Coordinates of C-alpha atoms in Angstrom, one line a residue:
Chain A
M102 CA 104.0 111.2 -8.8
T103 CA 107.6 108.7 -7.7
D104 CA 106.3 105.7 -5.9
D105 CA 106.7 106.7 -2.0
S106 CA 103.8 109.5 -2.7
D107 CA 101.1 108.0 -1.1
A108 CA 103.5 107.1 1.7
P109 CA 102.5 108.0 5.0
A110 CA 104.8 110.3 6.8
A111 CA 107.0 108.9 9.3
P112 CA 106.1 108.7 13.5
P113 CA 106.6 112.6 15.0
E114 CA 108.3 112.3 17.6
R115 CA 107.4 113.1 21.5
T116 CA 107.5 116.0 22.4
V117 CA 108.9 117.7 25.8
V118 CA 105.2 117.7 27.3
Q119 CA 104.2 114.3 26.1
N120 CA 107.9 113.3 28.4
A121 CA 106.5 115.0 31.0
E122 CA 102.9 113.3 31.6
L123 CA 104.2 110.5 30.5
A124 CA 106.5 110.6 33.2
L125 CA 104.0 111.3 35.7
L126 CA 101.6 107.8 34.5
L127 CA 104.9 105.9 34.4
E128 CA 105.5 106.7 38.0
V129 CA 102.5 105.4 39.4
T130 CA 102.6 102.4 36.1
G131 CA 106.0 101.4 38.9
T132 CA 105.2 98.9 41.1
P133 CA 105.7 97.4 43.6
K134 CA 106.7 101.4 45.2
P135 CA 106.3 100.5 49.1
G136 CA 103.7 103.4 50.6
N137 CA 102.7 104.3 47.4
V138 CA 100.2 104.5 45.3
D139 CA 100.7 102.6 42.3
R140 CA 99.1 100.3 40.2
A141 CA 99.1 97.3 42.0
H142 CA 98.2 99.4 45.0
E143 CA 95.3 102.4 46.2
Y144 CA 93.4 102.8 48.7
D145 CA 89.4 103.8 48.3
D146 CA 89.4 107.3 48.3
L147 CA 92.8 107.8 46.2
R148 CA 93.2 105.5 43.4
F149 CA 95.2 104.1 40.6
E150 CA 92.6 105.6 38.1
H151 CA 93.0 109.6 40.3
F152 CA 96.8 109.6 39.1
V153 CA 96.0 109.3 35.4
V154 CA 93.0 111.5 35.6
G155 CA 95.6 114.3 37.6
A156 CA 98.7 113.8 35.0
V157 CA 96.4 114.0 31.7
G158 CA 95.0 117.1 33.8
A159 CA 98.1 118.7 34.6
R160 CA 98.9 118.8 30.8
P161 CA 98.1 122.5 30.3
G162 CA 100.2 123.9 33.1
L163 CA 103.4 122.1 31.8
R164 CA 102.4 123.2 28.5
L165 CA 102.9 126.5 29.6
A166 CA 105.8 125.6 31.5
A167 CA 107.3 124.4 27.6
D168 CA 106.3 127.5 26.2
G169 CA 108.3 130.3 28.7
E170 CA 105.8 131.0 30.7
R171 CA 106.3 132.1 34.1
L172 CA 107.4 128.6 36.0
G173 CA 105.2 129.5 39.1
R174 CA 102.3 130.5 36.9
A175 CA 102.8 127.5 34.8
F176 CA 102.8 125.2 37.6
E177 CA 100.1 127.0 39.7
R178 CA 98.4 126.3 36.6
A179 CA 99.4 122.1 36.1
V180 CA 98.3 121.7 40.0
A181 CA 94.5 123.5 39.4
G182 CA 94.3 120.9 36.0
M183 CA 95.7 117.8 37.8
S184 CA 92.9 118.6 41.0
R185 CA 90.3 117.9 38.7
Q186 CA 89.9 114.8 40.3
S187 CA 88.2 113.1 43.1
G188 CA 91.5 111.7 44.5
G189 CA 92.8 114.9 46.8
N190 CA 96.4 116.1 45.8
T191 CA 98.1 113.6 43.5
Q192 CA 100.8 115.3 41.8
F193 CA 102.0 118.6 43.2
G194 CA 105.3 118.0 44.2
A195 CA 106.4 115.8 41.6
L196 CA 104.9 118.6 39.5
L197 CA 107.3 121.3 41.1
A198 CA 109.9 119.6 40.5
L199 CA 109.4 119.4 36.6
V200 CA 109.0 122.3 36.0
P201 CA 111.4 123.9 35.9
L202 CA 113.0 120.6 33.7
V203 CA 110.1 121.2 30.9
Q204 CA 111.4 124.4 30.5
A205 CA 115.1 124.0 30.4
A206 CA 114.0 121.0 28.1
A207 CA 111.5 123.1 26.3
T208 CA 114.4 125.9 25.6
G209 CA 117.9 124.2 25.5
D210 CA 119.9 121.8 26.9
L211 CA 118.0 119.6 29.8
T212 CA 120.9 120.1 32.0
R213 CA 121.6 120.7 35.9
E214 CA 123.0 123.5 35.2
R215 CA 120.4 125.1 33.0
A216 CA 117.8 123.7 35.7
G217 CA 119.3 124.9 38.2
E218 CA 119.8 129.2 36.2
I219 CA 115.6 128.2 36.0
A220 CA 115.1 128.2 38.9
A221 CA 116.6 130.0 40.3
A222 CA 115.8 133.3 38.1
T223 CA 111.8 133.0 39.0
T224 CA 110.4 136.0 41.1
V225 CA 108.1 137.1 43.8
D226 CA 105.1 137.1 40.7
D227 CA 106.1 133.1 40.7
A228 CA 106.1 133.4 44.5
A229 CA 102.7 133.8 44.9
D230 CA 101.5 131.5 42.0
F231 CA 103.2 128.8 43.9
Y232 CA 100.7 129.9 47.1
R233 CA 98.1 130.8 45.3
A234 CA 98.3 126.3 43.8
F235 CA 98.2 125.6 47.4
E236 CA 94.0 127.1 47.3
H237 CA 93.3 123.5 44.6
V238 CA 94.3 120.8 46.8
S239 CA 95.8 119.5 50.6
V240 CA 98.9 119.1 51.0
A241 CA 100.6 118.0 54.0
V242 CA 102.8 120.6 55.3
D243 CA 104.3 121.5 58.8
D244 CA 103.2 124.4 60.3
P245 CA 105.7 127.2 60.1
P246 CA 108.8 128.4 61.9
D247 CA 107.9 131.8 64.9
G248 CA 107.8 134.3 62.7
L249 CA 107.0 132.7 59.9
E250 CA 102.8 132.8 60.6
P251 CA 102.4 135.1 57.6
L252 CA 104.1 133.1 54.7
D253 CA 102.1 129.6 56.1
V254 CA 101.5 128.4 52.8
R255 CA 98.0 127.1 54.1
R256 CA 97.5 130.4 53.8
G257 CA 97.0 130.4 50.2
S258 CA 96.5 134.0 48.0
G259 CA 95.9 135.4 51.8
A260 CA 99.5 135.0 51.7
V261 CA 100.4 137.1 48.6
P262 CA 101.0 140.8 50.0
A263 CA 103.6 139.5 53.4
L264 CA 105.8 137.9 49.3
R265 CA 105.1 141.0 48.1
E266 CA 106.2 143.4 51.1
R267 CA 109.3 140.7 52.0
Q268 CA 110.5 140.5 47.8
L269 CA 110.7 136.8 48.6
T270 CA 110.9 135.0 45.0
L271 CA 109.7 131.5 44.1
Y272 CA 113.6 130.6 44.5
D273 CA 113.4 131.9 48.2
V274 CA 110.7 130.2 49.3
M275 CA 112.4 126.7 47.9
E276 CA 115.6 128.4 50.1
R277 CA 114.1 128.4 53.1
S278 CA 112.5 125.3 52.8
A279 CA 115.1 122.9 51.3
E280 CA 116.0 121.3 55.2
V281 CA 112.6 120.1 55.2
D282 CA 111.4 119.5 51.9
G283 CA 112.9 117.6 49.3
I284 CA 111.8 118.7 45.8
A285 CA 112.5 122.5 47.6
R286 CA 116.2 120.8 48.1
E287 CA 116.1 119.6 44.0
W288 CA 115.1 123.2 43.8
T289 CA 118.1 124.8 45.2
G290 CA 120.6 122.4 44.7
E291 CA 120.5 122.1 40.6
F292 CA 118.5 118.2 40.9
E293 CA 121.0 116.5 42.2
R294 CA 119.1 113.6 42.5
T295 CA 116.5 114.0 39.4
F296 CA 119.4 113.5 37.6
H297 CA 121.5 110.7 39.2
A298 CA 118.5 108.9 39.7
A299 CA 118.2 109.4 36.0
D300 CA 121.6 108.1 35.2
R301 CA 120.6 105.0 37.0
L302 CA 116.9 104.7 35.3
L303 CA 119.0 105.0 31.8
A304 CA 121.5 102.2 33.3
L305 CA 118.9 99.4 34.7
D306 CA 117.6 96.6 32.7
G307 CA 114.0 95.8 32.1
S308 CA 111.0 97.1 31.5
V309 CA 110.0 101.1 32.5
A310 CA 107.4 100.4 34.9
D311 CA 110.1 97.5 36.6
R312 CA 113.3 99.9 36.7
A313 CA 110.6 103.3 37.7
A314 CA 110.0 100.8 41.1
R315 CA 113.3 99.4 41.4
V316 CA 115.0 103.6 41.5
F317 CA 112.4 104.5 43.7
L318 CA 113.6 102.3 46.4
E319 CA 117.2 103.3 45.7
L320 CA 116.4 106.7 46.2
L321 CA 114.3 105.9 49.3
A322 CA 117.4 103.7 51.0
A323 CA 119.5 106.3 50.6
E324 CA 117.6 109.2 51.7
Q325 CA 114.8 110.6 54.5
D326 CA 111.4 111.1 52.5
T327 CA 110.8 114.4 53.8
F328 CA 106.9 113.9 53.3
V329 CA 106.7 111.2 55.8
A330 CA 109.6 113.1 58.3
I331 CA 105.7 115.1 57.6
Q332 CA 103.5 112.8 57.8
H333 CA 105.0 111.0 60.7
D334 CA 108.0 112.2 61.9
R335 CA 112.1 112.4 61.7
A336 CA 112.3 108.5 63.6
T337 CA 109.9 107.2 62.1
A338 CA 111.2 108.7 58.1
E339 CA 114.3 107.0 59.2
E340 CA 113.2 103.9 59.4
A341 CA 111.3 103.6 56.5
T342 CA 114.9 104.0 54.9
E343 CA 116.3 101.7 56.7
R344 CA 114.1 99.9 55.7
A345 CA 113.7 100.3 52.0
S346 CA 117.5 99.6 52.1
A347 CA 116.8 96.3 53.5
A348 CA 114.2 95.5 50.6
L349 CA 116.9 96.9 48.3
E350 CA 119.6 94.3 49.3
G351 CA 117.0 91.5 49.1
D352 CA 116.4 90.9 53.1
T353 CA 112.4 91.6 52.7
D354 CA 110.7 90.9 49.8
P355 CA 109.3 95.0 48.1
W356 CA 105.9 93.4 48.2
T357 CA 105.6 93.0 51.9
L358 CA 107.8 95.8 52.5
A359 CA 104.5 97.3 50.6
D360 CA 102.2 95.7 52.3
E361 CA 103.7 97.1 55.9
F362 CA 103.8 101.0 55.0
V363 CA 100.4 100.7 54.3
A364 CA 99.1 98.6 56.9
E365 CA 101.1 102.1 58.8
D366 CA 100.1 104.5 56.5
V367 CA 103.2 105.4 55.9
N368 CA 103.7 107.2 52.7
P369 CA 107.1 108.4 50.9
G370 CA 105.8 110.5 48.7
T371 CA 108.5 113.1 47.9
T372 CA 111.2 110.0 46.6
A373 CA 107.4 108.9 44.3
D374 CA 107.9 112.8 42.8
L375 CA 111.4 112.8 42.7
T376 CA 111.3 109.5 40.9
A377 CA 108.7 111.1 38.5
A378 CA 111.2 113.8 37.6
A379 CA 113.2 111.1 37.2
L380 CA 111.8 109.8 34.9
F381 CA 111.3 112.7 32.7
V382 CA 114.7 114.1 32.4
A383 CA 115.0 109.7 31.2
L384 CA 113.0 109.9 28.7
E385 CA 114.1 113.5 27.3
R386 CA 117.6 111.6 26.9
G387 CA 115.8 108.8 25.5
L388 CA 114.8 106.2 27.8
D389 CA 113.0 103.4 25.2
V390 CA 109.5 102.6 26.1
Chain B
M159 CA 92.6 145.9 44.2
T160 CA 90.3 144.1 45.1
D161 CA 91.0 141.0 47.9
D162 CA 89.7 138.7 45.2
S163 CA 92.9 139.8 43.1
D164 CA 95.8 137.6 44.3
A165 CA 92.7 134.5 44.2
P166 CA 94.0 131.7 42.1
A167 CA 91.9 131.4 38.8
A168 CA 89.1 128.8 38.0
P169 CA 91.0 125.2 37.6
P170 CA 90.4 124.7 33.8
E171 CA 87.9 122.3 32.1
R172 CA 89.1 119.0 30.2
T173 CA 89.2 119.7 26.5
V174 CA 88.0 116.8 24.7
V175 CA 91.5 115.9 23.4
Q176 CA 91.9 115.4 27.0
N177 CA 89.0 113.4 27.4
A178 CA 90.1 110.9 24.2
E179 CA 93.4 110.5 26.1
L180 CA 91.8 109.5 29.2
A181 CA 89.8 107.4 28.1
L182 CA 92.2 105.5 26.3
L183 CA 94.6 105.2 30.1
L184 CA 91.3 104.6 31.9
E185 CA 90.1 101.2 29.4
V186 CA 93.6 100.2 30.0
T187 CA 93.5 101.4 33.8
G188 CA 89.8 98.8 34.3
T189 CA 90.7 94.9 35.8
P190 CA 90.4 92.2 34.9
K191 CA 88.9 92.1 31.5
P192 CA 89.5 88.8 30.8
G193 CA 92.4 88.2 28.0
N194 CA 93.3 91.8 27.2
V195 CA 96.4 93.6 28.5
D196 CA 95.0 95.7 31.7
R197 CA 95.9 96.9 34.7
A198 CA 97.4 93.4 36.3
H199 CA 97.9 91.9 33.1
E200 CA 100.5 92.4 30.8
Y201 CA 102.5 89.9 28.8
D202 CA 106.3 89.7 28.6
D203 CA 106.4 91.5 25.1
L204 CA 103.0 93.7 25.1
R205 CA 102.7 95.3 29.4
F206 CA 100.8 97.9 31.0
E207 CA 103.0 100.6 30.3
H208 CA 103.2 100.3 26.2
F209 CA 99.5 100.7 26.5
V210 CA 100.4 104.2 28.5
V211 CA 103.0 105.3 26.0
G212 CA 100.6 104.2 22.8
A213 CA 97.8 106.5 24.7
V214 CA 99.9 109.9 25.1
G215 CA 102.0 109.3 21.8
A216 CA 98.3 109.4 19.6
R217 CA 97.3 112.6 21.6
P218 CA 98.1 115.2 18.0
G219 CA 96.9 112.9 16.1
L220 CA 93.5 113.0 18.1
R221 CA 93.8 116.9 18.5
L222 CA 93.9 116.6 14.8
A223 CA 90.8 115.0 14.6
A224 CA 89.4 117.9 17.9
D225 CA 90.6 120.9 15.2
G226 CA 88.9 119.4 11.9
E227 CA 91.2 118.0 10.2
R228 CA 89.9 114.8 8.2
L229 CA 88.7 112.0 9.8
G230 CA 91.7 109.9 8.0
R231 CA 94.6 111.7 8.2
A232 CA 93.8 112.2 12.1
F233 CA 93.8 108.4 12.2
E234 CA 97.0 107.8 10.9
R235 CA 98.2 110.7 12.2
A236 CA 97.4 109.3 15.8
V237 CA 98.4 106.0 15.4
A238 CA 101.9 106.8 13.9
G239 CA 102.1 108.7 16.9
M240 CA 100.9 105.7 19.1
S241 CA 103.3 103.9 17.3
R242 CA 106.2 105.0 19.1
Q243 CA 106.9 102.4 22.0
S244 CA 108.0 98.9 21.8
G245 CA 104.9 96.5 22.0
G246 CA 103.5 96.5 19.0
N247 CA 99.7 97.7 18.6
T248 CA 98.5 99.1 21.0
Q249 CA 95.6 101.1 20.2
F250 CA 94.5 100.9 17.0
G251 CA 91.1 100.1 17.1
A252 CA 90.2 102.7 19.5
L253 CA 92.0 104.9 18.0
L254 CA 89.2 103.9 15.1
A255 CA 86.8 104.2 16.6
L256 CA 87.1 107.4 18.8
V257 CA 88.2 110.2 15.9
P258 CA 84.6 110.7 14.9
L259 CA 83.4 110.6 17.7
V260 CA 86.1 113.6 18.6
Q261 CA 85.5 115.0 16.0
A262 CA 81.7 115.6 16.4
A263 CA 82.6 116.5 20.5
A264 CA 85.2 119.3 19.1
T265 CA 83.2 120.8 16.4
G266 CA 79.0 120.8 18.2
D267 CA 76.7 118.2 20.0
L268 CA 78.5 114.5 20.6
T269 CA 75.3 112.9 19.5
R270 CA 74.8 109.1 17.7
E271 CA 73.5 110.5 14.4
R272 CA 76.1 114.0 14.6
A273 CA 78.7 111.3 15.0
G274 CA 77.5 109.3 12.1
E275 CA 76.9 111.7 9.6
I276 CA 80.7 112.7 10.8
A277 CA 81.8 109.2 8.7
A278 CA 80.0 109.1 6.3
A279 CA 81.7 112.7 4.8
T280 CA 84.7 110.6 4.4
T281 CA 86.5 111.1 1.3
V282 CA 88.9 109.2 -0.8
D283 CA 91.9 111.1 0.8
D284 CA 90.3 109.4 3.9
A285 CA 90.2 105.8 3.0
A286 CA 94.0 106.5 2.1
D287 CA 94.8 108.0 5.2
F288 CA 93.6 104.9 6.9
Y289 CA 95.3 102.2 4.6
R290 CA 98.5 104.2 5.6
A291 CA 98.2 104.0 9.1
F292 CA 97.9 100.0 8.4
E293 CA 102.0 100.6 8.2
H294 CA 103.0 102.2 11.1
V295 CA 101.5 98.5 13.3
S296 CA 101.0 95.5 12.6
V297 CA 97.4 95.0 12.9
A298 CA 95.7 91.7 12.8
V299 CA 93.5 90.7 10.0
D300 CA 92.7 88.3 7.9
D301 CA 92.9 87.3 4.3
P302 CA 90.6 89.5 2.2
P303 CA 87.6 87.9 0.1
D304 CA 88.3 86.7 -3.9
G305 CA 88.6 89.6 -6.0
L306 CA 89.7 92.2 -3.3
E307 CA 93.1 90.8 -3.5
P308 CA 94.0 95.1 -4.5
L309 CA 92.4 96.6 -1.8
D310 CA 93.6 94.1 1.3
V311 CA 94.9 96.7 4.0
R312 CA 98.5 94.7 4.1
R313 CA 99.4 96.8 1.6
G314 CA 99.2 100.1 3.3
S315 CA 100.1 102.5 0.9
G316 CA 100.2 100.4 -2.0
A317 CA 96.7 100.2 -2.1
V318 CA 95.9 103.6 -2.7
P319 CA 95.5 103.3 -6.9
A320 CA 93.5 101.3 -6.6
L321 CA 91.4 102.6 -4.1
R322 CA 91.7 105.8 -5.8
E323 CA 90.5 104.3 -8.8
R324 CA 87.9 102.2 -7.5
Q325 CA 86.8 105.9 -5.5
L326 CA 86.3 104.5 -2.1
T327 CA 85.3 106.6 0.5
L328 CA 86.3 105.7 4.5
Y329 CA 83.1 105.4 4.9
D330 CA 82.7 102.5 2.4
V331 CA 85.6 100.9 3.3
M332 CA 84.2 100.7 6.6
E333 CA 81.2 99.3 4.6
R334 CA 83.4 95.8 3.8
S335 CA 84.2 95.6 7.3
A336 CA 81.1 96.3 9.0
E337 CA 80.1 92.1 9.0
V338 CA 83.6 91.6 9.9
D339 CA 85.1 93.9 11.9
G340 CA 82.9 95.2 15.0
I341 CA 85.0 98.6 15.1
A342 CA 83.6 99.1 11.4
R343 CA 80.2 98.1 12.3
E344 CA 80.1 101.1 15.2
W345 CA 80.9 103.6 11.5
T346 CA 78.3 102.2 10.1
G347 CA 75.8 102.1 12.6
E348 CA 75.9 105.2 14.3
F349 CA 77.7 104.0 17.4
E350 CA 75.1 102.0 18.8
R351 CA 76.8 100.1 20.5
T352 CA 79.7 102.7 22.5
F353 CA 77.1 105.2 22.8
H354 CA 75.4 102.2 24.9
A355 CA 77.7 100.9 26.7
A356 CA 78.8 105.0 27.4
D357 CA 74.9 104.6 29.3
R358 CA 75.9 102.4 31.4
L359 CA 79.2 103.2 32.6
L360 CA 77.1 106.4 33.6
A361 CA 74.2 104.1 35.1
L362 CA 76.7 102.1 37.0
D363 CA 78.2 102.4 40.4
G364 CA 82.4 102.2 42.0
S365 CA 84.8 103.5 40.4
V366 CA 85.5 104.3 36.5
A367 CA 87.8 101.4 36.4
D368 CA 85.6 98.8 37.9
R369 CA 83.1 100.3 35.8
A370 CA 84.9 100.3 32.8
A371 CA 86.1 96.0 33.7
R372 CA 81.8 95.6 34.3
V373 CA 80.9 97.3 30.7
F374 CA 83.6 95.6 29.0
L375 CA 81.7 92.0 30.3
E376 CA 79.0 93.1 29.3
L377 CA 79.6 94.1 25.7
L378 CA 81.2 90.9 25.1
A379 CA 78.7 88.8 26.6
A380 CA 76.6 90.6 24.2
E381 CA 78.3 90.2 21.3
Q382 CA 81.4 88.3 20.1
D383 CA 84.5 89.4 19.7
T384 CA 85.6 89.9 16.2
F385 CA 89.1 90.2 17.0
V386 CA 88.9 86.4 18.7
A387 CA 87.2 85.7 15.0
I388 CA 90.2 87.1 13.4
Q389 CA 92.8 85.3 15.7
H390 CA 91.1 81.9 16.6
D391 CA 87.5 81.1 14.7
R392 CA 84.1 82.4 15.1
A393 CA 83.2 79.3 17.4
T394 CA 86.1 80.7 19.9
A395 CA 84.4 83.5 19.4
E396 CA 80.7 82.7 20.6
E397 CA 82.8 80.2 23.0
A398 CA 84.2 83.4 24.8
T399 CA 81.3 85.2 24.7
E400 CA 79.6 82.5 26.2
R401 CA 82.2 82.4 29.2
A402 CA 81.3 86.0 28.9
S403 CA 77.7 86.2 29.8
A404 CA 79.5 82.9 32.6
A405 CA 81.2 85.1 34.1
L406 CA 78.5 88.4 34.4
E407 CA 76.0 86.4 36.0
G408 CA 78.2 85.7 38.7
D409 CA 78.9 81.8 37.5
T410 CA 83.0 82.1 37.0
D411 CA 85.1 85.2 38.9
P412 CA 86.0 87.3 36.2
W413 CA 89.0 86.7 37.7
T414 CA 89.4 83.2 36.8
L415 CA 88.1 84.0 32.9
A416 CA 91.1 86.2 32.8
D417 CA 93.8 83.3 33.1
E418 CA 92.0 81.7 31.2
F419 CA 91.7 83.8 28.3
V420 CA 95.4 84.5 28.4
A421 CA 96.5 80.7 29.2
E422 CA 94.3 80.2 25.6
D423 CA 95.2 83.8 23.7
V424 CA 92.2 84.6 23.4
N425 CA 92.1 88.3 23.1
P426 CA 88.8 90.2 23.2
G427 CA 90.6 93.2 21.7
T428 CA 87.7 94.8 19.9
T429 CA 85.6 94.6 22.8
A430 CA 88.7 96.4 24.9
D431 CA 87.9 99.3 22.1
L432 CA 84.5 99.8 22.7
T433 CA 85.6 100.0 25.8
A434 CA 87.9 102.7 25.2
A435 CA 85.1 105.2 22.8
A436 CA 82.4 104.3 25.3
L437 CA 84.5 105.8 27.6
F438 CA 85.4 109.3 26.0
V439 CA 81.8 108.8 25.4
A440 CA 80.9 108.9 29.4
L441 CA 83.8 111.5 30.6
E442 CA 82.4 114.0 27.4
R443 CA 79.2 113.2 29.3
G444 CA 80.1 113.8 32.8
L445 CA 81.3 110.7 34.2
D446 CA 83.4 112.0 36.8
V447 CA 86.5 110.1 38.8

């Protein structure tokens, strides 16, 4: 018996799935993220705790993504698990951004190219799962363009026959949404903004929560939030971006902007989803907490 | 092909392990919990985000407990995983309280009697694991009584030979600590306060975060926090209990008490650990979030 035989084993490394769950939790921990639920901002019917339960509930679906399950299926199960809380939709967009990244990280190198390849390799079955996911929670979306009513995501699994008929993959569906949805644009653009924001998270100083809040503001100042555009209109989204720029440059206190956005019901949710995805990439690349 | 063939499967139920992790997260979400880190209170070197990372990191150890692994081993692995963040000890006591409860819930009915039986069935090997766990984080403890220096937990795995020589099980170790440690008292008293607090969590109205904060105050008002007694002394612990009573009765604002406790460095950590354990029991019994 050596001297070391009684010593404990080293602490385990965090797994890819743990990092994905942690990214969801750290996103909502960062404050202020003007207009969104965070550690210091919530609504009566959509509270911080709902995001915590959503993150823990999403885990089995994230596990499937890491295990190499079809992306659509992993996403649908993640959303189903996320939906088991009374707040409603907490992390639909964040999970959509995360699943290809999780699969890339768990099956090889987490690079933009590989994440893009994994997204591009999705099938019609994945698209069907994506539509099924809309049955678990109410997600704010615009009316589909003329002629595309059969593919309205609000039809849920009712749209699956139309998907099959047209042989649309999940990647095809994302391509058709890229103009109006910031997460779809990540799917079809090799997650450009996600990886850039991850670099920023790694480069900044301070607590991870503070960095997440800062990167949220940088993302919002750089590009219009597509959820705000759907929720209100393009002009409101453009104005939100300008006000985020002012907060970033110190002309407005971000806490004041947070109060204003809450009062005006301006919720840059897509930017929060991107922040969560960026946190995951940063954690995989060694972000210390 | 039936009409339902395209419909999604039902959302998955939360597992015992998910509920355990969630309990840790909801504990730190509840605010104000005077003197402790919570959603609205943190220190420069011990922040909310460290508790989030600790909860996610503890999961593999909690999984072992659910899978029927020896309790000591499950605990040591949970602490090892929890320790992978830069804040230090976040949930040592909470994990100690959780592992027998998780094992009871995962292997049969979660009752006081079964949790007590599982605690009582621990072995010398479990005690050795418990001592090893002290090597992962710095835990505040008192000096051991005269003659028990070989069993000082601060010796970590160095105390294992003494444990083996005296054939002390983990339950025996808990019995020896029950007078000075509130979690050890739960182990040897069939988790009386934990289950009572769980009943309170289920009976109260309002958000789960608010209920957790309220139950924390009720626990602190009812019994001295043993961590405060170790950190300061019995008189300070007694006074903290009296001040919690005053806050509970509306004579003091709990937010003011939180500011005072932070300023005085009074951290009722054992009471927070009990709150986490109670949240787990309540979640298993259907607490809705």
